[in-house]
Coordinates of C-alpha atoms in Angstrom, one line a residue:
M355 CA -26.6 -3.5 -11.3
L356 CA -23.5 -4.3 -9.1
R357 CA -25.2 -7.5 -7.7
L358 CA -26.0 -8.6 -11.3
R359 CA -22.4 -8.0 -12.4
V360 CA -21.0 -10.0 -9.5
L361 CA -23.4 -12.8 -10.1
L362 CA -22.5 -13.0 -13.8
S363 CA -18.8 -12.9 -13.0
M364 CA -19.2 -15.7 -10.5
V365 CA -20.8 -17.8 -13.2
V366 CA -18.0 -17.0 -15.6
A367 CA -15.5 -17.9 -12.8
A368 CA -17.1 -21.2 -12.2
V369 CA -17.0 -22.1 -15.9
L370 CA -13.4 -21.0 -16.4
L371 CA -12.2 -22.8 -13.3
G372 CA -14.4 -25.9 -13.7
G373 CA -16.5 -25.5 -10.6
G374 CA -20.2 -25.4 -10.0
L375 CA -22.3 -22.3 -10.1
S376 CA -22.5 -21.9 -6.4
A377 CA -19.1 -20.3 -5.7
V378 CA -15.6 -19.9 -7.0
P379 CA -13.5 -22.9 -5.9
A380 CA -11.7 -22.1 -2.7
S381 CA -8.4 -23.3 -4.0
A382 CA -8.7 -22.3 -7.7
D383 CA -5.3 -22.2 -9.4
A384 CA -4.3 -18.6 -9.9
G385 CA -0.7 -19.6 -10.5
G386 CA 0.8 -18.9 -7.0
L387 CA 0.7 -22.4 -5.6
S388 CA 2.6 -23.9 -8.4
N389 CA 5.6 -21.5 -8.8
G390 CA 5.2 -18.5 -6.5
V391 CA 8.4 -19.1 -4.6
A392 CA 11.0 -16.5 -3.5
D393 CA 14.8 -17.0 -3.4
D394 CA 14.7 -17.5 0.4
G395 CA 11.9 -20.1 0.2
A396 CA 9.0 -17.8 0.9
R397 CA 6.0 -19.4 -0.8
V398 CA 2.2 -19.3 -1.2
V399 CA 0.6 -21.9 1.0
S400 CA -3.1 -21.0 0.3
E401 CA -5.4 -19.2 -2.1
Q402 CA -9.0 -18.2 -1.4
F403 CA -11.3 -16.3 -3.8
V404 CA -13.3 -13.8 -1.9
E405 CA -15.1 -12.5 -5.0
W406 CA -14.3 -12.7 -8.6
Q407 CA -10.9 -11.0 -9.2
K408 CA -10.5 -10.6 -5.4
L409 CA -8.0 -13.3 -4.2
D410 CA -6.6 -13.7 -0.7
I411 CA -3.3 -15.6 -0.5
T412 CA -1.3 -16.7 2.5
I413 CA 2.5 -16.6 2.3
D414 CA 4.9 -18.6 4.5
S415 CA 7.7 -16.1 5.0
P416 CA 11.1 -16.4 6.6
A417 CA 11.3 -12.6 6.9
M418 CA 8.0 -12.6 8.8
K419 CA 8.8 -15.7 10.8
G420 CA 5.5 -17.3 9.8
R421 CA 2.5 -17.0 7.7
T422 CA 1.0 -13.6 6.5
P423 CA -1.9 -12.7 4.3
V424 CA -2.1 -10.6 1.1
R425 CA -5.1 -9.5 -0.9
L426 CA -4.9 -9.3 -4.7
L427 CA -7.2 -7.8 -7.2
L428 CA -6.5 -9.7 -10.4
P429 CA -6.5 -7.9 -13.8
K430 CA -9.7 -8.1 -15.9
D431 CA -8.2 -10.4 -18.5
Y432 CA -6.1 -12.4 -16.1
F433 CA -7.6 -15.8 -17.0
T434 CA -8.2 -15.1 -20.7
Q435 CA -4.6 -13.9 -21.4
P436 CA -2.6 -16.6 -19.5
N437 CA 0.8 -15.5 -21.0
T438 CA 0.5 -11.8 -20.2
K439 CA 2.5 -10.1 -17.5
W440 CA 0.6 -7.3 -15.8
P441 CA 1.6 -3.8 -14.5
T442 CA 1.4 -3.9 -10.7
L443 CA 0.2 -1.4 -8.1
Y444 CA 1.1 -1.9 -4.5
L445 CA -1.5 -0.3 -2.1
L446 CA -0.3 0.1 1.5
H447 CA -2.5 0.6 4.6
G448 CA -1.8 2.8 7.6
C449 CA -1.0 2.4 11.3
C450 CA -3.1 0.6 13.8
E451 CA -5.7 -0.6 11.3
P452 CA -7.5 -3.7 12.4
Q453 CA -8.6 -4.5 8.8
D454 CA -5.0 -4.5 7.8
Y455 CA -4.5 -5.9 4.3
K456 CA -8.3 -5.8 3.8
S457 CA -8.6 -2.1 4.6
W458 CA -8.5 -0.7 1.0
T459 CA -11.4 -3.0 0.0
A460 CA -13.2 -2.5 3.2
F461 CA -13.3 1.3 3.3
T462 CA -13.0 2.3 -0.4
D463 CA -14.4 1.3 -3.7
V464 CA -11.1 0.1 -5.2
Y465 CA -12.5 -3.3 -6.0
D466 CA -15.2 -1.7 -8.2
F467 CA -12.7 0.8 -9.6
F468 CA -10.3 -1.9 -10.8
Y469 CA -12.9 -4.4 -11.9
D470 CA -12.5 -3.4 -15.6
K471 CA -8.8 -2.6 -15.6
N472 CA -5.8 -4.7 -16.5
V473 CA -3.8 -3.9 -13.4
L474 CA -2.6 -6.3 -10.8
V475 CA -3.3 -4.7 -7.3
V476 CA -1.3 -6.0 -4.3
M477 CA -2.4 -5.2 -0.8
P478 CA 0.0 -6.6 1.8
S479 CA 0.0 -6.5 5.6
D480 CA 2.3 -4.2 7.6
G481 CA 0.8 -5.3 11.0
L482 CA -0.4 -2.6 13.4
A483 CA 2.7 -0.5 13.1
G484 CA 5.5 -2.2 11.2
Y485 CA 6.4 1.1 9.5
Y486 CA 7.4 -0.8 6.4
S487 CA 10.9 -1.5 7.9
D488 CA 13.1 -4.2 9.2
P489 CA 13.4 -3.4 12.9
L490 CA 16.8 -2.4 14.3
R491 CA 16.2 -4.4 17.5
G492 CA 14.0 -7.1 18.9
G493 CA 14.0 -9.6 16.1
G494 CA 10.5 -8.8 15.0
P495 CA 9.0 -9.2 11.5
K496 CA 11.2 -7.8 8.7
Y497 CA 8.5 -6.0 6.7
E498 CA 10.8 -4.4 4.2
T499 CA 12.6 -7.6 3.3
Y500 CA 9.2 -9.3 3.0
H501 CA 7.6 -6.6 0.9
I502 CA 10.5 -5.7 -1.4
T503 CA 12.1 -9.1 -1.9
E504 CA 9.9 -12.0 -1.0
L505 CA 6.5 -10.6 -1.9
Q506 CA 7.7 -9.0 -5.1
Q507 CA 9.4 -12.2 -6.3
I508 CA 6.2 -14.2 -5.5
I509 CA 4.0 -11.7 -7.4
E510 CA 6.2 -11.7 -10.4
R511 CA 7.0 -15.4 -10.5
G512 CA 3.6 -16.7 -9.4
Y513 CA 1.0 -14.1 -10.5
R514 CA 2.6 -12.7 -13.6
G515 CA 3.3 -9.2 -12.3
S516 CA 5.5 -7.2 -14.6
S517 CA 8.4 -4.9 -13.9
A518 CA 6.1 -1.9 -14.4
R519 CA 5.4 -1.2 -10.7
A520 CA 3.8 1.7 -8.8
I521 CA 3.2 2.1 -5.1
A522 CA 0.7 4.2 -3.1
G523 CA -0.4 4.4 0.5
L524 CA -2.2 6.4 3.2
S525 CA -0.8 7.8 6.5
V526 CA 2.0 5.4 7.5
G527 CA 1.4 3.7 4.2
G528 CA 2.2 7.0 2.4
F529 CA 5.5 7.0 4.4
G530 CA 6.0 3.4 3.3
A531 CA 5.4 4.1 -0.4
F532 CA 7.9 7.0 -0.4
S533 CA 10.5 5.2 1.8
Y534 CA 10.4 2.1 -0.4
A535 CA 10.7 4.2 -3.6
A536 CA 13.6 6.2 -2.2
R537 CA 15.5 3.3 -0.7
H538 CA 15.1 1.2 -3.8
P539 CA 15.6 3.6 -6.7
G540 CA 14.0 2.7 -10.0
M541 CA 12.0 -0.2 -8.5
F542 CA 8.7 1.9 -8.7
K543 CA 7.8 4.1 -11.6
A544 CA 5.5 6.2 -9.5
A545 CA 4.7 6.7 -5.8
A546 CA 1.7 8.4 -4.2
S547 CA 1.2 9.5 -0.6
Y548 CA -2.2 10.4 0.9
S549 CA -1.7 12.1 4.3
G550 CA 1.7 10.5 4.6
L551 CA 4.3 11.0 7.3
L552 CA 7.0 12.1 4.8
D553 CA 9.6 13.6 7.1
T554 CA 10.1 11.5 10.1
L555 CA 12.9 13.8 11.4
T556 CA 10.9 17.0 11.4
L557 CA 10.1 18.6 14.8
G558 CA 7.8 16.3 16.7
A559 CA 7.7 13.5 14.2
P560 CA 10.0 11.0 16.1
T561 CA 7.6 11.4 19.1
A562 CA 4.6 10.7 16.9
V563 CA 6.3 7.6 15.4
E564 CA 7.2 6.2 18.8
W565 CA 3.7 7.0 20.2
M566 CA 2.1 5.0 17.3
R567 CA 4.5 2.1 17.9
N568 CA 3.7 2.2 21.6
Q569 CA 0.0 2.1 20.9
A570 CA 0.6 -1.1 18.9
G571 CA 2.5 -2.7 21.8
E572 CA 6.0 -2.3 20.3
A573 CA 9.0 -1.6 22.5
R574 CA 10.4 1.9 22.5
Y575 CA 13.2 2.5 20.0
S576 CA 13.0 -1.0 18.6
L577 CA 12.2 0.3 15.1
W578 CA 15.1 2.6 14.1
G579 CA 16.7 3.1 17.5
D580 CA 17.0 6.4 19.4
P581 CA 16.3 9.3 17.0
I582 CA 19.4 11.2 18.3
L583 CA 21.9 8.4 18.9
N584 CA 20.7 6.4 15.8
R585 CA 20.0 9.4 13.6
G586 CA 21.7 7.8 10.7
T587 CA 19.3 4.8 10.8
W588 CA 16.3 7.2 11.0
A589 CA 17.6 9.2 8.1
A590 CA 18.2 6.1 6.0
H591 CA 14.4 5.3 6.2
N592 CA 13.2 8.9 6.0
P593 CA 11.9 10.0 2.5
A594 CA 12.9 13.6 3.1
S595 CA 16.5 12.5 3.8
Q596 CA 16.6 10.2 0.8
L597 CA 15.5 12.5 -2.0
A598 CA 18.2 11.4 -4.5
G599 CA 16.5 8.0 -4.6
L600 CA 13.3 9.5 -5.8
R601 CA 14.8 11.1 -8.9
G602 CA 13.0 9.7 -12.0
T603 CA 10.0 8.5 -10.0
K604 CA 6.7 10.2 -10.6
L605 CA 5.4 11.5 -7.2
Y606 CA 1.9 12.5 -6.0
V607 CA 1.5 14.1 -2.6
S608 CA -1.8 15.1 -0.9
C609 CA -2.9 16.1 2.6
G610 CA -5.6 18.0 4.5
D611 CA -5.2 20.1 7.6
G612 CA -7.3 18.2 10.1
R613 CA -10.4 20.4 10.0
A614 CA -13.7 18.6 9.2
A615 CA -15.1 19.3 5.7
D616 CA -17.5 18.0 3.1
L617 CA -16.5 14.3 3.4
D618 CA -16.7 14.1 7.2
Q619 CA -19.6 12.6 9.2
N620 CA -19.1 15.0 12.1
D621 CA -17.2 18.2 13.1
N622 CA -14.3 16.5 14.9
F623 CA -10.8 17.8 14.5
V624 CA -8.3 15.1 13.7
W625 CA -4.8 15.9 14.9
Q626 CA -3.1 13.1 13.0
E627 CA -3.9 15.0 9.7
T628 CA -2.2 18.1 11.1
A629 CA 0.9 16.1 12.0
A630 CA 0.9 14.5 8.6
L631 CA 0.6 18.0 7.0
L632 CA 3.6 19.3 8.9
T633 CA 5.8 16.5 7.8
T634 CA 4.4 16.7 4.2
Q635 CA 5.2 20.4 4.0
S636 CA 8.7 19.8 5.3
F637 CA 9.2 17.0 2.7
L638 CA 7.9 19.3 -0.1
T639 CA 10.2 22.1 0.8
K640 CA 13.3 19.8 0.8
A641 CA 12.1 18.0 -2.4
R642 CA 11.8 21.3 -4.3
L643 CA 15.2 22.5 -3.1
A644 CA 16.6 19.2 -4.4
G645 CA 15.0 19.8 -7.8
L646 CA 12.1 17.4 -7.6
S647 CA 8.7 18.4 -8.9
P648 CA 5.9 16.2 -7.3
T649 CA 2.3 16.7 -8.2
V650 CA 0.8 18.3 -5.0
R651 CA -2.7 18.6 -3.6
L652 CA -2.8 20.3 -0.2
Y653 CA -6.6 20.7 -0.1
G654 CA -7.0 22.5 3.2
K655 CA -9.9 21.2 5.2
G656 CA -10.1 17.5 5.5
T657 CA -9.4 14.9 8.3
H658 CA -7.3 11.8 8.6
T659 CA -10.1 9.5 7.3
W660 CA -10.9 7.1 4.5
P661 CA -13.3 9.2 2.4
Y662 CA -10.4 11.7 1.7
W663 CA -8.0 8.9 0.9
Q664 CA -10.4 7.3 -1.6
R665 CA -10.9 10.7 -3.3
E666 CA -7.1 11.3 -3.4
F667 CA -6.4 7.9 -4.8
K668 CA -8.7 8.6 -7.7
N669 CA -7.1 12.1 -8.2
S670 CA -3.7 10.4 -8.3
W671 CA -4.8 7.6 -10.7
P672 CA -3.9 9.4 -13.9
L673 CA -0.3 9.8 -12.7
L674 CA -0.1 6.2 -11.5
A675 CA -1.8 4.9 -14.7
G676 CA 0.6 6.9 -16.9
A677 CA 3.6 5.4 -15.1
L678 CA 2.2 1.9 -15.4
G679 CA 1.4 2.4 -19.1
V680 CA -2.3 1.7 -18.8
P681 CA -5.4 3.9 -19.7
A682 CA -6.4 6.3 -16.9

């Protein structure tokens, strides 16, 4: 059934875009090449349909000091409603993920999930361990400037994204979702974290952050500086230290405890999930004291792996959809 659906959609794509029946044109105009330009000159330089509604674009970005890819899932009626602006969901990947911007479609069924929905899904790159931040030292890629300013302007000017935005991510992407929502109040109507590192200043968290950065080949303390000497910089990016910025944003928080359970292929214990849980619990304690009321699913057994994140994404969808104003 899925193969038939894809075949039919490719035929429709070929008709709509004027190509033959063999494939969607490699450079079919989805709007980005003509006017997807940010204030600082960041622009789309290529578009490539992977499948119908699944579009990979490449952006030439001053903040990134070069070209960087993004995967988009276009809304169901994108081509038949050319004047419509679409609610937009940003989906963020985690640390040290070789699939990078492709990971959500490589390891979950989000492509099928959104196939019949009128939501624009944006899946950008954060490199191996960019931590959704502009680095304090070293002059590396400025991921926050890229994601929050350049990419958002390109999406809304070139691909008809609307101002109804939500953001969600797993692991370090969960951190990124909450950090961005807190640092840019009102930009996102909802944020969801699946096994996120939500309090980077809780006991042991700075060591975990620096360990992950080291695994990705990044210099020590090049991200936010020394966690003691530059504590203010750490706090400025830490969701648990920026709770005021999350007021008015719908929040979804989920995490397991690292023990293997029903969705695991083996009985391995995954320590990263335990670390995520400790920071998540610390965040929740502080958030409740600050008067926030996130939707919470601490589901006990479960490892730091994709099957749980796929499940939790679907559990969070009603909250995200409600914030975006689309049917759940």
